Each structure stands twice: as C-alpha cells, then as structure tokens.
Amino acid sequence: MPISGKQLIAGKWLEGRSGTFNGVNPATGEDLEPQFTCADEFQVAEAVSAASECFTAFANTTPQQRADFLNACADEIMALGDELLERVSAETGYPRGRAEGERGRTCGQLRLFADWIVDGEYLDARIDTAMPERQPLPRPDLRSFNQALGPVAVFGASNFPLAFSVAGGDTAAAFAAGCPVIVKGHNSHPGTSELVAQAIDKAVQKCGLPGGVFSLIMGAGKTVGAALVQAPGIKAVGFTGSTAGGTALFKLANERPEPIPVFAEMGSINPVVLLPEALKNSAESIAAGFVGSLTLGTGQFCVNPGLVLAVEGDGLEQFIAATGEALAKVGAGVMLNKNTRQGYQSGVAKLRDQAGVEQVAAGEAAGEDGGFTCQAGLLTVCAKDFLANRELQEEVFGPMSLVVKCRDRAELLQAIQSLQGQLTGTLQCSESELASYGDLVELLRQRVGRIVVNGFPTGVEVCHSMMHGGPFPAATDARFTSVGTMSIARFVRPICFQNYPQSLLPDALKDSNPLEIPRLVNGEKSRAAL
Amino acid sequence: MPISGKQLIAGKWLEGRSGTFNGVNPATGEDLEPQFTCADEFQVAEAVSAASECFTAFANTTPQQRADFLNACADEIMALGDELLERVSAETGYPRGRAEGERGRTCGQLRLFADWIVDGEYLDARIDTAMPERQPLPRPDLRSFNQALGPVAVFGASNFPLAFSVAGGDTAAAFAAGCPVIVKGHNSHPGTSELVAQAIDKAVQKCGLPGGVFSLIMGAGKTVGAALVQAPGIKAVGFTGSTAGGTALFKLANERPEPIPVFAEMGSINPVVLLPEALKNSAESIAAGFVGSLTLGTGQFCVNPGLVLAVEGDGLEQFIAATGEALAKVGAGVMLNKNTRQGYQSGVAKLRDQAGVEQVAAGEAAGEDGGFTCQAGLLTVCAKDFLANRELQEEVFGPMSLVVKCRDRAELLQAIQSLQGQLTGTLQCSESELASYGDLVELLRQRVGRIVVNGFPTGVEVCHSMMHGGPFPAATDARFTSVGTMSIARFVRPICFQNYPQSLLPDALKDSNPLEIPRLVNGEKSRAAL
C-alpha cells in the first residue's frame, strides 16, 4: 500500500480531520509527498476507546501469542524492503547504512522481546502455598504475577525514526507486556511512521488480534498529544525527546484525576571524565574516539557526549588540540529537521555567550542551500565558571561539546558533584587510576544510569543488562529503562490471587506450570510444577 | 532509656524546636506522659543532610551487612519488651494481643527481608558478556544490578503503630535496599515511635553504621512533612494513610525541581462481591465472616470491606439480616484518635445523607465518656443510586459498610465497572459460578491489586507474592506494593557498568560471583561463576 497520509485507528485507515502537513527532506528543505492529515481529539478518543475495549483480550493472550505478534511485526517491517529505507533517508537525512542499521536494531529488539517473554522471567510469578495449620493464623494460598498495565501512549522520537518510534522500544515493550499501544507519530518522519504502522497493521491481522491493539495518530503535539495523555483509558506513557516535552507530559499525567506513570527519557549531556594517566598516555586516541562519538548521526543522540571534564595540563591541551584537528575535517552534517537545527544553533549561540566560554574548534560551516546542515564544534570553560552557571548544563542537541577545565582533583570532584542526573557517565582512565578515584566514581554512580569505561556513551546495546535512563532530568523515573528487556517492567503491574481455584488461575500461576516459566515458590526459584 | 520526647537526628537525641504535644489515650481521651517536642525545618534539613552524607557508605554495605542490621532492629524491638506493648495499647486502644501480633509481624518482616536480600534475587543482577568479533559492531561487556535509590522519607501510619510505622514495611524495605531513612512519626503514637527509634538507634550502633542511616522526626505534618518531601536530598517517599494526605505528598514530590517517586498507599473501599450461589448456600456464614472482617481492629484497616455488591433477592436479604444480628452484638470499639473518630462520624453522616442510602444495622452506640469510641453499622443503597453518585465510593475509615443491591447481573457488572482502583476485590462464590462469571472477574482484575476468593480482604500476609497496592487511588503507582518482598523494588534503581574492570566491579557483578546470587548471564539465570 502506498503512503496514504491517513491515520490508522484501530485497524481502519482514516483521513485526519484537523489540517494537513508534509514531511520535509532535511537535506534539501523541500516538502515530501504525499500530504499527511492530522487527527482531531475525537479521533484520539476513538483510538483510546478501541484500545480499552480490546485490552483484556490482548492482556490475556499467552506470552507465545504475543511473541508471534512481535515476530510478525519484525517480519512485516522487513517486508517493506527498500521503500522503508528510502523513506527513512529522505525524511531524516540519515545515510542508507544508518537506516539499515536502525531497521536491524528495531527488528532485533522485537525478536529479543519475543524470546524473552516466552522465557517468562519478566512475569515474576510468585507462589506462597497455604499453611492451614499455621499458628496463630493460617496462611492462605497466595500467588502473584505481572499483568499488563493498560493501554499505553507512545510518543515517537525524531532521532530514531524506527528504533524509538512507531515500532520502537516503547511499543515493543508495551506489546510484550500485553498492552495495546497508541503511537503519536513524530511529524518529522510521517511517511516512515505510516509505513511501519502498515506493517504492524498487517501483523495484527495475521495474528488475528483486534484492531484496537494498535493505532497511529498524527497531528500537532500540543493538541493530539495532550488529548492522548489526558484520555482516561490511557494507563501509561512512553516518551523519548526533549526535557521540555517530557516534563510537560509528566505534568499532564500527574494532574489527571487518575495519575498515570510516564516514562520520559529526556535530556542528558553525558559527561566524559578524562583522568590524568589516560590523558598522558593516550590523549590523541581518546580524541579520535571522542570526535567519532560526538559527530555520529550529526550528534543527534540522547547519549551524545556534550560535556568533558578533566584537570588542566598538557594532556588536556593535547586532547583539545587533537579534537580540534579531527573536528576541522568533519563535514557539515544534515540535522533531522528545521526545529532541531534551529534549537542547535540557538543553543550553541547561548552557550557561547556564557561567561568564560570559548570556542576552540569547529567543523565545516553549515551550508546556506536550504538543507538543515550544522557545524560541529568544541567549547571550553574553566570549572569555576561552570560551577557558577547552571545554564552550562543545558543539553544542546547536536555535535557540540563543552570541555570543563578543572584546576585540580578537588575541583573535578566538585564539578561532578554539581551535575544533574544523566543517562551516562564515561571515564577514560587506566585501571589503576580508576581504583584510586573511588570517590569520583561514587559521585558519578549517584548521578547516572550507565557508567562507561574507556569507551564512549553512544552505542546503546539492546540487551538484558542495558539501563537507558537515570536520575531526573535524564528520565522521569530512575527506576526504569527504555532500552533492553528490563524496559517491559514499565508496563506491567503485579496482581495477587488469594485462595483462587486452580482451574481458573492464570496459566502462569497454575500448579502444573503449563508455561514452564521460572517461579518463586515459597522463596525458591524453580521451573518445576508444584 | 525512658521515653524522652526528643527527636532522633542521625544518632543524636535532640529537643524539637517547634512546640510540643502529648500522646493521647484514645480509650479515655486523656493525655499521656511525657510531652513530645516538634522538630523545625532546620532539624529536618539536618537529618536529610546526615542521610545524604552516609548514603554511599550504607548503599555499598553488603546484603549480609544489611541483613545483620535488619535482624538487629528486630532483636532490639523485641528487647523493648512489655514497655513497648503497653505503650502501643495506651496510644492506640489496641488490646495487648493485637500489639503483640503486630510486633511479631514487624519483626517477622524485618527478618524476612534480611533473608531475602542475602538470597540476592532482588538485586536483579544481569551480565551480557562482550562479543568483540560481532559484526557490524562489537558488543561491549555490560552488567547491571539494582542499587539503592537514595535517602527515603517514610510517613508512619496511624493504624499500624509498629508494622507500618517507624520500623514498618517502608523502613524495612528501604533499609533492605540500602537507603537511609527519615521517618516522620505519626502524632497518634509518639511514644511507640520513640521506643522503636531507640531500638533502631541501638541496632545502628551495634552494627557500626553511621548515625545518618536513620532519623525520627516528630511534628506537624504540614510543615515538617512538607519540608521532608521537598528536601533535595530525599529521593523517594513511602506513605500509608488517607487519600488527601497521600495525594498532597504526591503533588509536592512531583512539583520539586527534581521530581521523586512517592509510593502512597491510600484509600480503598475493598468491594466484596457476593455471587448468587454462594448467597443461596451460605449467606449466614458469609455474614459471620464479613462482620469479623468489618469490625476487626474497629474497622481501621486499609483493607476493611467498605462495600458489598450483590444481586437483590432472598439470599442477599438473608445476608443483610444475619449481618445485622451479628453487628447488634458488636461493642463500641475504640478508635485510634479524635480525628479518626471525627472523620468516621462525619463520613458516616455524609453517607447516610446520600440519596437512597438507608442504615439497616448498627452495633453498640458510641460512649460519651471521653474515650474515642464508635458505632459499627451497615448501610444499603440500590445500584441505580450508587451508579449516579461518586460520593458513595469515598472511603469511610472505620467499621461501616455499604451494600449495593443490584437488579440483575448486568447491573452488578455496571457497578463493578464504575469502581475506582482498589487494594483488594473479594468474591464469595462457588467454583462453578466463578468460572461462569469470567466477565465480572476481568472487570475486577483491572481495578484491584489483590483478588480474594471465599475469604475477606483483612489479613495482609507478609510474603513474596503479596501485592498491597493497586490502581489509583488505592496507591499512587499500581506497579509497586508496600507489603512483602516485592516492596523493596520501590527503593532501588538499576545501574549499568560498561567495560568495567573486573576487580572494581561491585561484588554482585564480578565474574566469580562472590555473593553467590542468581544472575541473568546472557539471558540464562544462574548462580554459577563465569
């Protein structure tokens, strides 16, 4: 089916009733065909009501049925073939390799979650058997497991048109949990969004699921997005994007008559700490790796290294010089859209205006030919000025980083202590100096979701142990991640059955353990039947 | 040490600087000695700062060290002996048996958590080993586990002076996780609070922990409590109490510059659904059990059955009659304090004033002798009136329940569909009719944290599978529980280590698995070393 510009509402492709817009090719600034329609609030309500209606049916599918569905989504996304890759590139400016890589990541994620839910560990099934003879009171039979939370609203991110968008991590996690999903597609890649929605729609049909399991809504964030988060039928929100956007949704969700959890993965400047020995021994190779991480995807990653912290000295000067040389060879990258470029330019201008900030390196200047290109760069500031100015901790989304020069170790500690919550914290160090910087590591650990040693923060592996989140404002709740199998926990809640008849218990809790899942039986983990 | 009336701030007993108050014996309405002092905001800040300072040290203790501490707390509480039991009874009106039972529950909880954290499952340790040869990109070594969230503020509940107060479930869970705790003691049982704080203080010293690990603050909820939740050093809140109190703290916490998670376990009317066959076969024995549950602890349980739903008919009339007979023999129970009694009386008066509500049974009338006694009772209303009036769903804390008479099964379903979130939902039914009421059970499942079959909601077992929480307004986040070992999850967050040197990894993540805990290694659960 060619891209229609329509909404997908519970299995039906419908014209939006609230205006139109076009995708834009960021490399040229030109409109892409076809035109897209915007949903109105009634269409949002329709999607939510369909999701609520089919919630129980979807929540009660077996893990295997949901796994089949997740795999079918991956199959159908692959079946879109070149059309999808071309549309991704046209809408984002990403080279085909990136589009292909991200497609692989997206489908791999769906398939990993499929395997994982069949394993059943995520259900956290627990059985405490009855003790009818216990004194002074008998213990009843108690059994609990994780059930789906309810319909989930997902907000696609601009910078991952596949992996954090329509069939991205949030959607995969919600489907895995058994929650219907309504995606508010990002206006920056509407064609990509529709193509992926077509694939999910096919998977829904192939698996015989109700249409309400998935809807794609396009439109203005402030009206459609707000209506979605405020709809009583929505029970959780997944969001990846700016701090302003995430905190606005968080506020809306908390102010509902029935507040609901929002997992918003938001801003981060991802500090990279360069310790003295590492700088002394390998300033140049660190600089090479750093520039690669800083300019990857034109710096449009939430784990982009926007801050470098080190004690001043020859090593740091060498790092800055090498970074400058490498940056000078970096072409003007294409940013995702006009707003992103504008945000980058004004963010950089604001940073440059702050007391003590100096620009020490730059890449190729941005072009003037209509495409949304931008110039990479490096800034420096002394720790004293950094400590005095919270604005230097504001994320500038794009390939710009700020080096904080500290007088000594004490000032370096102070600078780390001043940091807000972050997705990641990186240490470049020798093993022996890492051991001797325990105090610094502790400060960093309290402020981040992931610690990277002798690497760079970009490259967020989808696996069991990934933590992609962190203390506010990295995310709205540091106890959850939006990447990896742990992310399913955002969309489930435990329910307990007391003295429930065997034959009517959910399969996960039956004595016979028909799902063959691991369960905690009277405190011991086992896959055995009772 | 006799009860001093002082604050315990990080190991020091200090006079509060913001006024005084006395405990009150609810059986007589008379003041209890000694006088207690109230903390001011600076003392709150002092406690928070001490907690923040020792956070890393406490968070990095081994599970065994924290288990020893939890056990020491239990030992020291037991060592308080009769003085504690007497003070509990004097401050709450609870008979000695209840005080003793609750002490057992409290210490059992501490010891269960001690065993559980040493087992290590709660750490959710995960290891994904490096794949240096993987194409197109190598996979780094990634390892994650749950670390302590930060200092936790705990608000003691009035109705569980031990089990949900100073060393209650929230405190035990936070200590288990490695979080320092600051308790805002409930003014209704200040002497009990202080005695338990003395016990914890001794355990802190015995275990060589820093004093900042625990503080007890007494004072006015609106100033001291708000100051505590707003303190930047506090990273999570545990609360058990009213919907008004819980939502106020939730709001404060969300409006902080850095929002923090609040787990507030709040109101619930705990619907009990009586299905026709059960009513037909055992209306009288159900009534007996129901009255026992309704009047237990003078109805002062968050799981008190405040609502009964059934289809009208002979069976229901028989149930109401039998309940009335049993209630007539129920003495006027002593409520916890003046406010609780006042809230109960005005709540009952308001309920009685609602359209269609009739009082059909009552216990002994409340006395006029200065003690805070109250009269149990039963009200009825037809489903039509119930469905038209949300105020009939407001919790009235105490031994009063409302029977909703439904015309037929459809109206019963409608009434259940109209319910807000609840801690529990109870079904009295035969097994065969439970099977035939699948639609009703699904509606209930979506609205509660725990389903009880042929029992009553009171009696919340402390075990692995207990879920004590539920959709709002039962709790502020349906994904967590405040009872049982799952409750520790409220106070931990995952942290991920990427390419971290073996020797410096936390013990939970070292190849050699020195803690011998279960870990998810490349997707397989195992206690083996790598």
PDB file of C-alpha atoms in Angstrom, chain B residues 136-251:
ATOM      1  CA  PRO B 136      28.833  -4.936  12.157  1.00  0.00           C
ATOM      2  CA  LEU B 137      29.802  -3.728  15.642  1.00  0.00           C
ATOM      3  CA  PRO B 138      31.327  -5.498  18.639  1.00  0.00           C
ATOM      4  CA  ARG B 139      29.240  -5.791  21.798  1.00  0.00           C
ATOM      5  CA  PRO B 140      30.851  -4.361  24.919  1.00  0.00           C
ATOM      6  CA  ASP B 141      30.682  -6.120  28.283  1.00  0.00           C
ATOM      7  CA  LEU B 142      27.526  -4.889  30.032  1.00  0.00           C
ATOM      8  CA  ARG B 143      26.426  -5.637  33.583  1.00  0.00           C
ATOM      9  CA  SER B 144      23.620  -4.189  35.661  1.00  0.00           C
ATOM     10  CA  PHE B 145      22.119  -4.590  39.092  1.00  0.00           C
ATOM     11  CA  ASN B 146      19.796  -2.754  41.433  1.00  0.00           C
ATOM     12  CA  GLN B 147      21.465  -0.160  43.619  1.00  0.00           C
ATOM     13  CA  ALA B 148      19.885   1.916  46.381  1.00  0.00           C
ATOM     14  CA  LEU B 149      17.881   4.911  45.179  1.00  0.00           C
ATOM     15  CA  GLY B 150      18.861   7.383  47.896  1.00  0.00           C
ATOM     16  CA  PRO B 151      17.577   8.637  51.262  1.00  0.00           C
ATOM     17  CA  VAL B 152      13.898   7.783  51.764  1.00  0.00           C
ATOM     18  CA  ALA B 153      11.246   9.683  53.719  1.00  0.00           C
ATOM     19  CA  VAL B 154       8.762   7.415  55.473  1.00  0.00           C
ATOM     20  CA  PHE B 155       5.435   8.576  56.871  1.00  0.00           C
ATOM     21  CA  GLY B 156       4.150   6.369  59.669  1.00  0.00           C
ATOM     22  CA  ALA B 157       0.508   5.295  59.523  1.00  0.00           C
ATOM     23  CA  SER B 158      -1.827   5.806  62.490  1.00  0.00           C
ATOM     24  CA  ASN B 159      -3.386   2.369  62.341  1.00  0.00           C
ATOM     25  CA  PHE B 160      -0.247   0.219  62.357  1.00  0.00           C
ATOM     26  CA  PRO B 161       1.894   1.779  65.108  1.00  0.00           C
ATOM     27  CA  LEU B 162       4.532  -0.899  64.531  1.00  0.00           C
ATOM     28  CA  ALA B 163       4.060  -2.659  61.200  1.00  0.00           C
ATOM     29  CA  PHE B 164       3.555   0.497  59.085  1.00  0.00           C
ATOM     30  CA  SER B 165       5.358   2.976  61.224  1.00  0.00           C
ATOM     31  CA  VAL B 166       8.908   3.674  62.416  1.00  0.00           C
ATOM     32  CA  ALA B 167      10.335   0.197  61.698  1.00  0.00           C
ATOM     33  CA  GLY B 168       7.458  -0.892  59.490  1.00  0.00           C
ATOM     34  CA  GLY B 169       7.309  -2.126  55.924  1.00  0.00           C
ATOM     35  CA  ASP B 170       8.539   1.044  54.251  1.00  0.00           C
ATOM     36  CA  THR B 171      11.526   1.400  56.566  1.00  0.00           C
ATOM     37  CA  ALA B 172      12.389  -2.297  56.314  1.00  0.00           C
ATOM     38  CA  ALA B 173      12.220  -2.137  52.509  1.00  0.00           C
ATOM     39  CA  ALA B 174      14.354   0.995  52.341  1.00  0.00           C
ATOM     40  CA  PHE B 175      16.982  -0.399  54.733  1.00  0.00           C
ATOM     41  CA  ALA B 176      16.998  -3.662  52.782  1.00  0.00           C
ATOM     42  CA  ALA B 177      17.681  -1.696  49.607  1.00  0.00           C
ATOM     43  CA  GLY B 178      20.488   0.264  51.262  1.00  0.00           C
ATOM     44  CA  CYS B 179      18.664   3.571  51.650  1.00  0.00           C
ATOM     45  CA  PRO B 180      18.948   5.744  54.770  1.00  0.00           C
ATOM     46  CA  VAL B 181      15.532   6.506  56.223  1.00  0.00           C
ATOM     47  CA  ILE B 182      13.983   9.538  57.834  1.00  0.00           C
ATOM     48  CA  VAL B 183      10.672   8.715  59.476  1.00  0.00           C
ATOM     49  CA  LYS B 184       8.048  11.345  60.094  1.00  0.00           C
ATOM     50  CA  GLY B 185       6.432   9.666  63.108  1.00  0.00           C
ATOM     51  CA  HIS B 186       2.666   9.720  63.407  1.00  0.00           C
ATOM     52  CA  ASN B 187       1.493  12.047  66.167  1.00  0.00           C
ATOM     53  CA  SER B 188      -1.044   9.464  67.216  1.00  0.00           C
ATOM     54  CA  HIS B 189       1.601   7.160  68.730  1.00  0.00           C
ATOM     55  CA  PRO B 190       4.668   9.259  69.574  1.00  0.00           C
ATOM     56  CA  GLY B 191       5.809   7.117  72.496  1.00  0.00           C
ATOM     57  CA  THR B 192       5.661   3.939  70.441  1.00  0.00           C
ATOM     58  CA  SER B 193       7.551   5.747  67.710  1.00  0.00           C
ATOM     59  CA  GLU B 194      10.269   6.847  70.049  1.00  0.00           C
ATOM     60  CA  LEU B 195      10.684   3.427  71.620  1.00  0.00           C
ATOM     61  CA  VAL B 196      11.094   1.815  68.213  1.00  0.00           C
ATOM     62  CA  ALA B 197      13.511   4.574  67.198  1.00  0.00           C
ATOM     63  CA  GLN B 198      15.542   3.790  70.307  1.00  0.00           C
ATOM     64  CA  ALA B 199      15.693   0.183  69.169  1.00  0.00           C
ATOM     65  CA  ILE B 200      16.827   1.141  65.656  1.00  0.00           C
ATOM     66  CA  ASP B 201      19.364   3.542  67.138  1.00  0.00           C
ATOM     67  CA  LYS B 202      20.845   0.679  69.172  1.00  0.00           C
ATOM     68  CA  ALA B 203      20.909  -1.545  66.086  1.00  0.00           C
ATOM     69  CA  VAL B 204      22.700   1.188  64.124  1.00  0.00           C
ATOM     70  CA  GLN B 205      25.347   1.390  66.816  1.00  0.00           C
ATOM     71  CA  LYS B 206      25.643  -2.372  67.231  1.00  0.00           C
ATOM     72  CA  CYS B 207      26.223  -2.751  63.506  1.00  0.00           C
ATOM     73  CA  GLY B 208      28.715   0.127  63.351  1.00  0.00           C
ATOM     74  CA  LEU B 209      26.635   2.060  60.846  1.00  0.00           C
ATOM     75  CA  PRO B 210      26.703   5.847  60.540  1.00  0.00           C
ATOM     76  CA  GLY B 211      24.006   7.659  62.534  1.00  0.00           C
ATOM     77  CA  GLY B 212      22.635   9.302  59.388  1.00  0.00           C
ATOM     78  CA  VAL B 213      21.181   5.952  58.338  1.00  0.00           C
ATOM     79  CA  PHE B 214      18.145   6.644  60.496  1.00  0.00           C
ATOM     80  CA  SER B 215      16.316   9.654  61.942  1.00  0.00           C
ATOM     81  CA  LEU B 216      12.931  10.051  63.594  1.00  0.00           C
ATOM     82  CA  ILE B 217      11.271  13.423  63.198  1.00  0.00           C
ATOM     83  CA  MET B 218       8.124  14.324  65.094  1.00  0.00           C
ATOM     84  CA  GLY B 219       5.992  17.372  64.428  1.00  0.00           C
ATOM     85  CA  ALA B 220       3.193  18.901  62.419  1.00  0.00           C
ATOM     86  CA  GLY B 221       2.600  17.039  59.167  1.00  0.00           C
ATOM     87  CA  LYS B 222       2.043  20.116  57.090  1.00  0.00           C
ATOM     88  CA  THR B 223       5.341  21.800  57.936  1.00  0.00           C
ATOM     89  CA  VAL B 224       7.738  19.030  58.875  1.00  0.00           C
ATOM     90  CA  GLY B 225       6.277  16.555  56.384  1.00  0.00           C
ATOM     91  CA  ALA B 226       6.323  19.022  53.526  1.00  0.00           C
ATOM     92  CA  ALA B 227       9.871  20.090  54.354  1.00  0.00           C
ATOM     93  CA  LEU B 228      10.935  16.471  54.274  1.00  0.00           C
ATOM     94  CA  VAL B 229       9.385  15.710  50.881  1.00  0.00           C
ATOM     95  CA  GLN B 230      10.774  18.909  49.419  1.00  0.00           C
ATOM     96  CA  ALA B 231      14.314  18.410  50.702  1.00  0.00           C
ATOM     97  CA  PRO B 232      16.620  17.906  47.680  1.00  0.00           C
ATOM     98  CA  GLY B 233      18.443  15.076  49.471  1.00  0.00           C
ATOM     99  CA  ILE B 234      15.308  12.930  49.725  1.00  0.00           C
ATOM    100  CA  LYS B 235      14.981  10.603  46.724  1.00  0.00           C
ATOM    101  CA  ALA B 236      11.768   8.682  47.432  1.00  0.00           C
ATOM    102  CA  VAL B 237       8.778   8.692  49.744  1.00  0.00           C
ATOM    103  CA  GLY B 238       6.803   5.907  51.392  1.00  0.00           C
ATOM    104  CA  PHE B 239       3.415   6.794  52.815  1.00  0.00           C
ATOM    105  CA  THR B 240       0.416   4.928  54.212  1.00  0.00           C
ATOM    106  CA  GLY B 241      -2.682   6.900  55.072  1.00  0.00           C
ATOM    107  CA  SER B 242      -5.512   8.953  53.674  1.00  0.00           C
ATOM    108  CA  THR B 243      -6.095   9.830  50.049  1.00  0.00           C
ATOM    109  CA  ALA B 244      -5.897  13.517  50.918  1.00  0.00           C
ATOM    110  CA  GLY B 245      -2.550  13.099  52.683  1.00  0.00           C
ATOM    111  CA  GLY B 246      -1.079  10.812  50.047  1.00  0.00           C
ATOM    112  CA  THR B 247      -2.096  12.913  47.075  1.00  0.00           C
ATOM    113  CA  ALA B 248      -0.798  16.070  48.774  1.00  0.00           C
ATOM    114  CA  LEU B 249       2.646  14.490  49.187  1.00  0.00           C
ATOM    115  CA  PHE B 250       2.496  13.077  45.652  1.00  0.00           C
ATOM    116  CA  LYS B 251       1.816  16.562  44.311  1.00  0.00           C
TER     117      LYS B 251
END
